[in-house]
CSV table of C-alpha atoms in Angstrom, one decimal:
chain,number,residue,atom,x,y,z
A,1166,MET,CA,132.4,-54.9,6.2
A,1167,LEU,CA,133.5,-55.3,9.9
A,1168,VAL,CA,130.7,-56.9,11.9
A,1169,LEU,CA,130.7,-56.6,15.6
A,1170,THR,CA,128.3,-57.9,18.2
A,1171,ARG,CA,127.2,-55.5,20.9
A,1172,ARG,CA,124.8,-55.9,23.8
A,1173,LEU,CA,122.5,-53.2,25.0
A,1174,ASN,CA,124.4,-49.9,26.0
A,1175,GLU,CA,127.7,-51.1,24.6
A,1176,VAL,CA,129.7,-48.7,22.5
A,1177,ILE,CA,131.6,-48.8,19.2
A,1178,GLN,CA,134.4,-46.2,18.7
A,1179,LEU,CA,135.2,-45.0,15.2
A,1180,GLY,CA,138.4,-43.2,14.8
A,1181,ASP,CA,139.0,-40.6,17.5
A,1182,ASP,CA,135.8,-38.7,17.3
A,1183,ILE,CA,132.8,-41.0,16.8
A,1184,GLN,CA,131.0,-43.2,19.3
A,1185,ILE,CA,128.0,-45.5,18.4
A,1186,THR,CA,125.9,-46.8,21.2
A,1187,VAL,CA,123.2,-49.4,21.3
A,1188,VAL,CA,120.4,-47.5,23.1
A,1189,ALA,CA,117.6,-49.9,22.8
A,1190,ILE,CA,116.8,-53.3,21.2
A,1191,ASP,CA,113.6,-54.4,20.0
A,1192,ALA,CA,112.3,-57.5,18.2
A,1193,ASP,CA,112.7,-56.0,14.8
A,1194,ARG,CA,114.7,-52.8,15.4
A,1195,VAL,CA,117.7,-51.4,17.1
A,1196,LYS,CA,117.9,-47.9,18.4
A,1197,ILE,CA,121.4,-46.5,17.8
A,1198,GLY,CA,122.9,-43.4,19.3
A,1199,ILE,CA,125.7,-41.6,17.5
A,1200,ASP,CA,128.0,-39.1,19.0
A,1201,ALA,CA,130.0,-37.4,16.3
A,1202,PRO,CA,131.4,-33.9,15.4
A,1203,ARG,CA,128.8,-31.6,14.0
A,1204,THR,CA,130.5,-31.7,10.6
A,1205,THR,CA,130.0,-35.5,10.3
A,1206,LYS,CA,127.1,-36.2,8.0
A,1207,ILE,CA,124.8,-38.9,9.2
A,1208,TYR,CA,122.0,-40.2,7.0
A,1209,ARG,CA,119.5,-43.0,6.9
A,1210,ARG,CA,121.1,-44.8,3.9
A,1211,GLU,CA,117.8,-45.3,2.1
A,1212,LEU,CA,116.9,-41.7,2.3
A,1213,LEU,CA,120.3,-40.7,0.9
A,1214,GLU,CA,119.8,-43.1,-2.0
A,1215,ASP,CA,116.3,-41.8,-2.6
A,1216,VAL,CA,117.6,-38.3,-2.8
A,1217,MET,CA,120.4,-39.4,-5.2
A,1218,ARG,CA,117.8,-41.1,-7.4
A,1219,ALA,CA,115.5,-38.1,-7.4
A,1220,ASN,CA,118.4,-35.9,-8.4
A,1221,ARG,CA,119.4,-38.0,-11.3
A,1222,GLU,CA,115.7,-38.1,-12.4
A,1223,ALA,CA,115.6,-34.4,-12.1
A,1224,ALA,CA,118.3,-34.2,-14.8
A,1225,GLN,CA,116.0,-36.1,-17.3
A,1226,ALA,CA,113.3,-33.3,-17.5
A,1227,PRO,CA,111.8,-33.0,-20.8
A,1228,ALA,CA,112.9,-30.3,-23.2
A,1229,VAL,CA,109.5,-28.5,-23.2
A,1230,ASP,CA,110.1,-27.3,-26.7
A,1231,LEU,CA,112.6,-24.5,-25.9
A,1232,ASN,CA,114.3,-24.0,-29.2
A,1233,GLY,CA,114.5,-20.6,-30.4
A,1234,LYS,CA,111.3,-19.6,-28.5
A,1235,PHE,CA,112.8,-18.1,-25.4
A,1236,HIS,CA,114.9,-15.4,-23.9
A,1237,THR,CA,117.6,-16.8,-21.7
A,1238,GLU,CA,119.0,-14.6,-19.0
A,1239,THR,CA,121.1,-15.6,-16.0
A,1240,LYS,CA,119.5,-14.9,-12.6
B,744,MET,CA,132.7,-18.0,-19.4
B,745,THR,CA,130.6,-19.8,-22.1
B,746,VAL,CA,128.8,-23.0,-21.3
B,747,PHE,CA,127.6,-25.0,-24.2
B,748,THR,CA,124.4,-26.5,-22.8
B,749,ARG,CA,122.1,-29.0,-24.4
B,750,ARG,CA,118.9,-27.2,-23.5
B,751,PHE,CA,119.7,-23.7,-24.0
B,752,GLY,CA,122.6,-23.6,-26.4
B,753,ALA,CA,125.7,-21.5,-25.7
B,754,VAL,CA,125.1,-19.5,-22.5
B,755,GLN,CA,127.3,-16.7,-21.2
B,756,VAL,CA,127.7,-16.6,-17.6
B,757,PRO,CA,129.9,-14.3,-15.5
B,758,GLU,CA,132.2,-16.1,-13.1
B,759,ASP,CA,130.5,-14.3,-10.1
B,760,LYS,CA,127.2,-16.1,-10.8
B,761,VAL,CA,128.7,-19.5,-10.7
B,762,ILE,CA,127.7,-21.3,-7.5
B,763,SER,CA,130.0,-23.9,-5.9
B,764,PHE,CA,128.6,-26.9,-4.2
B,765,ALA,CA,131.6,-28.1,-2.4
B,766,GLU,CA,130.2,-31.6,-2.2
B,767,GLY,CA,128.3,-31.5,-5.5
B,768,ILE,CA,124.8,-32.7,-5.3
B,769,PRO,CA,124.4,-36.3,-4.3
B,770,GLY,CA,124.3,-38.4,-7.5
B,771,LEU,CA,125.4,-35.5,-9.8
B,772,GLU,CA,129.1,-34.6,-9.3
B,773,CYS,CA,128.9,-32.2,-12.3
B,774,MET,CA,126.7,-29.8,-10.2
B,775,LYS,CA,129.8,-28.9,-8.2
B,776,ARG,CA,129.8,-25.6,-10.3
B,777,SER,CA,126.5,-24.5,-11.6
B,778,PHE,CA,124.5,-21.4,-12.1
B,779,PHE,CA,120.8,-20.4,-12.5
B,780,ILE,CA,119.1,-19.8,-15.8
B,781,LYS,CA,115.8,-18.1,-16.0
B,782,VAL,CA,113.5,-19.1,-18.9
B,783,GLU,CA,110.2,-17.2,-19.2
B,784,GLU,CA,108.3,-20.1,-20.7
B,785,THR,CA,109.1,-22.5,-17.9
B,786,LEU,CA,108.4,-20.2,-15.0
B,787,PRO,CA,107.8,-20.8,-12.1
B,788,PHE,CA,110.6,-23.3,-12.6
B,789,TYR,CA,114.2,-22.0,-12.9
B,790,TRP,CA,117.0,-24.1,-14.2
B,791,LEU,CA,120.3,-25.0,-12.3
B,792,GLN,CA,122.6,-25.6,-15.1
B,793,SER,CA,125.9,-27.4,-14.6
B,794,ALA,CA,129.0,-25.4,-15.7
B,795,VAL,CA,131.0,-28.6,-16.0
B,796,ASP,CA,128.6,-30.8,-18.0
B,797,GLY,CA,126.5,-28.9,-20.5
B,798,ASP,CA,124.0,-31.8,-20.8
B,799,VAL,CA,122.9,-31.5,-17.2
B,800,ALA,CA,120.4,-28.9,-15.9
B,801,LEU,CA,117.9,-29.4,-13.1
B,802,PRO,CA,114.7,-27.7,-12.8
B,803,VAL,CA,114.2,-26.0,-9.4
B,804,ILE,CA,111.4,-24.1,-7.8
B,805,ASP,CA,110.7,-21.9,-4.8
B,806,PRO,CA,109.5,-24.4,-2.1
B,807,VAL,CA,107.1,-21.7,-0.7
B,808,LEU,CA,105.0,-22.1,-3.9
B,809,VAL,CA,104.5,-25.7,-3.0
B,810,ASP,CA,104.0,-25.2,0.8
B,811,GLU,CA,103.5,-21.7,2.2
B,812,GLY,CA,104.6,-22.7,5.6
B,813,TYR,CA,107.7,-24.4,4.5
B,814,ALA,CA,110.2,-23.8,7.3
B,815,PRO,CA,112.5,-26.7,7.9
B,816,MET,CA,114.9,-26.9,10.8
B,817,VAL,CA,118.4,-26.7,9.5
B,818,GLU,CA,121.5,-27.2,11.8
B,819,ASP,CA,123.7,-24.2,12.5
B,820,SER,CA,126.6,-26.1,11.1
B,821,VAL,CA,125.1,-25.8,7.6
B,822,PHE,CA,125.1,-22.0,7.8
B,823,GLU,CA,128.7,-22.1,9.0
B,824,GLU,CA,129.7,-24.3,6.0
B,825,LEU,CA,128.0,-21.8,3.7
B,826,LEU,CA,129.7,-18.9,5.4
B,827,VAL,CA,126.4,-17.2,6.2
B,828,ALA,CA,126.8,-14.2,8.4
B,829,PRO,CA,124.3,-13.7,11.1
B,830,GLY,CA,121.0,-12.0,9.9
B,831,GLN,CA,122.0,-12.9,6.3
B,832,ASP,CA,119.5,-14.5,3.9
B,833,VAL,CA,120.0,-17.8,2.4
B,834,LEU,CA,118.1,-18.8,-0.9
B,835,ALA,CA,116.2,-22.1,-0.7
B,836,VAL,CA,115.1,-23.9,-3.8
B,837,VAL,CA,114.0,-27.6,-4.3
B,838,ILE,CA,114.8,-29.8,-7.2
B,839,ALA,CA,111.8,-30.9,-9.2
B,840,VAL,CA,111.3,-34.1,-11.2
B,841,ILE,CA,109.2,-33.4,-14.3
B,842,PRO,CA,108.3,-36.7,-16.0
B,843,ASP,CA,106.8,-37.0,-19.4
B,844,ASP,CA,103.4,-37.1,-17.8
B,845,ILE,CA,103.7,-33.8,-16.2
B,846,ARG,CA,100.8,-34.2,-13.9
B,847,ARG,CA,103.1,-36.5,-11.8
B,848,MET,CA,105.8,-33.8,-11.3
B,849,SER,CA,107.2,-33.7,-7.9
B,850,ALA,CA,109.7,-31.7,-5.9
B,851,ASN,CA,112.3,-32.9,-3.2
B,852,MET,CA,111.1,-31.0,-0.1
B,853,ALA,CA,113.1,-33.3,2.0
B,854,ALA,CA,116.4,-32.1,0.6
B,855,PRO,CA,116.4,-28.4,-0.3
B,856,LEU,CA,119.3,-26.7,-2.0
B,857,LEU,CA,120.5,-23.9,0.3
B,858,ILE,CA,122.6,-21.2,-1.3
B,859,ASN,CA,124.4,-18.3,0.1
B,860,LEU,CA,124.2,-15.9,-2.9
B,861,ASN,CA,126.8,-13.4,-1.2
B,862,ARG,CA,129.5,-16.1,-1.4
B,863,ASN,CA,128.2,-18.3,-4.2
B,864,LEU,CA,128.2,-21.4,-2.0
B,865,GLY,CA,125.5,-24.0,-2.0
B,866,LYS,CA,124.6,-27.3,-0.5
B,867,GLN,CA,121.9,-29.9,-0.8
B,868,VAL,CA,120.7,-30.3,2.8
B,869,VAL,CA,119.0,-33.7,3.6
B,870,LEU,CA,116.7,-32.8,6.3
B,871,ASP,CA,116.5,-34.9,9.5
B,872,SER,CA,112.7,-34.8,9.7
B,873,SER,CA,110.1,-37.1,8.2
B,874,ASP,CA,107.8,-34.1,7.8
B,875,TYR,CA,108.8,-33.6,4.2
B,876,LYS,CA,108.9,-36.0,1.3
B,877,VAL,CA,111.5,-36.6,-1.4
B,878,ARG,CA,108.7,-36.8,-4.0
B,879,THR,CA,106.1,-34.2,-3.0
B,880,PRO,CA,103.5,-33.8,-5.7
B,881,ILE,CA,103.6,-30.3,-7.0
B,882,TYR,CA,101.3,-30.3,-10.2
B,883,GLU,CA,98.3,-28.7,-8.4
B,884,ALA,CA,100.4,-26.2,-6.6
B,885,VAL,CA,102.0,-24.8,-9.7
B,886,ARG,CA,99.6,-25.4,-12.4
B,887,GLY,CA,97.9,-22.0,-12.0
B,888,ARG,CA,101.4,-20.3,-12.4
B,889,MET,CA,102.8,-22.3,-15.3
B,890,LYS,CA,103.3,-20.6,-18.5
B,891,GLU,CA,101.2,-21.5,-21.5
B,892,ASP,CA,103.4,-24.1,-23.1
B,893,LEU,CA,103.6,-26.3,-19.9
B,894,GLU,CA,99.8,-25.9,-19.4
B,895,ARG,CA,99.1,-27.0,-22.9
B,896,ALA,CA,101.3,-30.0,-22.5
B,897,GLY,CA,99.2,-31.0,-19.5
B,898,ALA,CA,96.0,-30.6,-21.5
B,899,ASP,CA,97.4,-32.7,-24.3
B,900,GLU,CA,98.1,-35.6,-21.9
B,901,LYS,CA,94.5,-35.5,-20.7
B,902,ALA,CA,93.0,-35.7,-24.1
B,903,GLN,CA,94.7,-39.1,-24.9
């Protein structure tokens, strides 16, 4: 991981298209502004991880006794 | 094509019903190509079955059943990615987690699947807002509509 120290209002540039600005600094949090092309996906990491976890859990749904007792059709 | 699924046995699906999720679904690469299966007994849940891995199917549900006013803000760029023409409809479903204790079932209202049925393109959109939760409890919302088998499973749990 590349670690840079920035002061308030300073900017980090990623590649040609992305700028990251320190917008505000508090005792326990940093407000970060991101300029990026619309197609760049930007997530709070913990939210993305929670979504991944929930997706994987969804695949574990119980069988609900479907054997031979249903009519399957594609929607 | 025929997909040999763990839950539903061998399923015939026409190619034009297979939906492509260009980026897969986070955590589940195999959902890059998947299709809907309707099972009467498990309504109002439908199943999104992977065409790539027969073992993997996700229960999904109409988010409006959970929250009548569900109308999340979605960036225009998402509709562009899905090649949605102006005025065209997009299908939105949410992925449900159904644990063994079905009263704890939940749906991910914070990251709906948006699907352009005209082009068979889909995407899981992680919403920006904190208005919606990844694990929104849904048992109360759906229990009145669940088919008998699921209802009975719920009743058995309570009797223990």
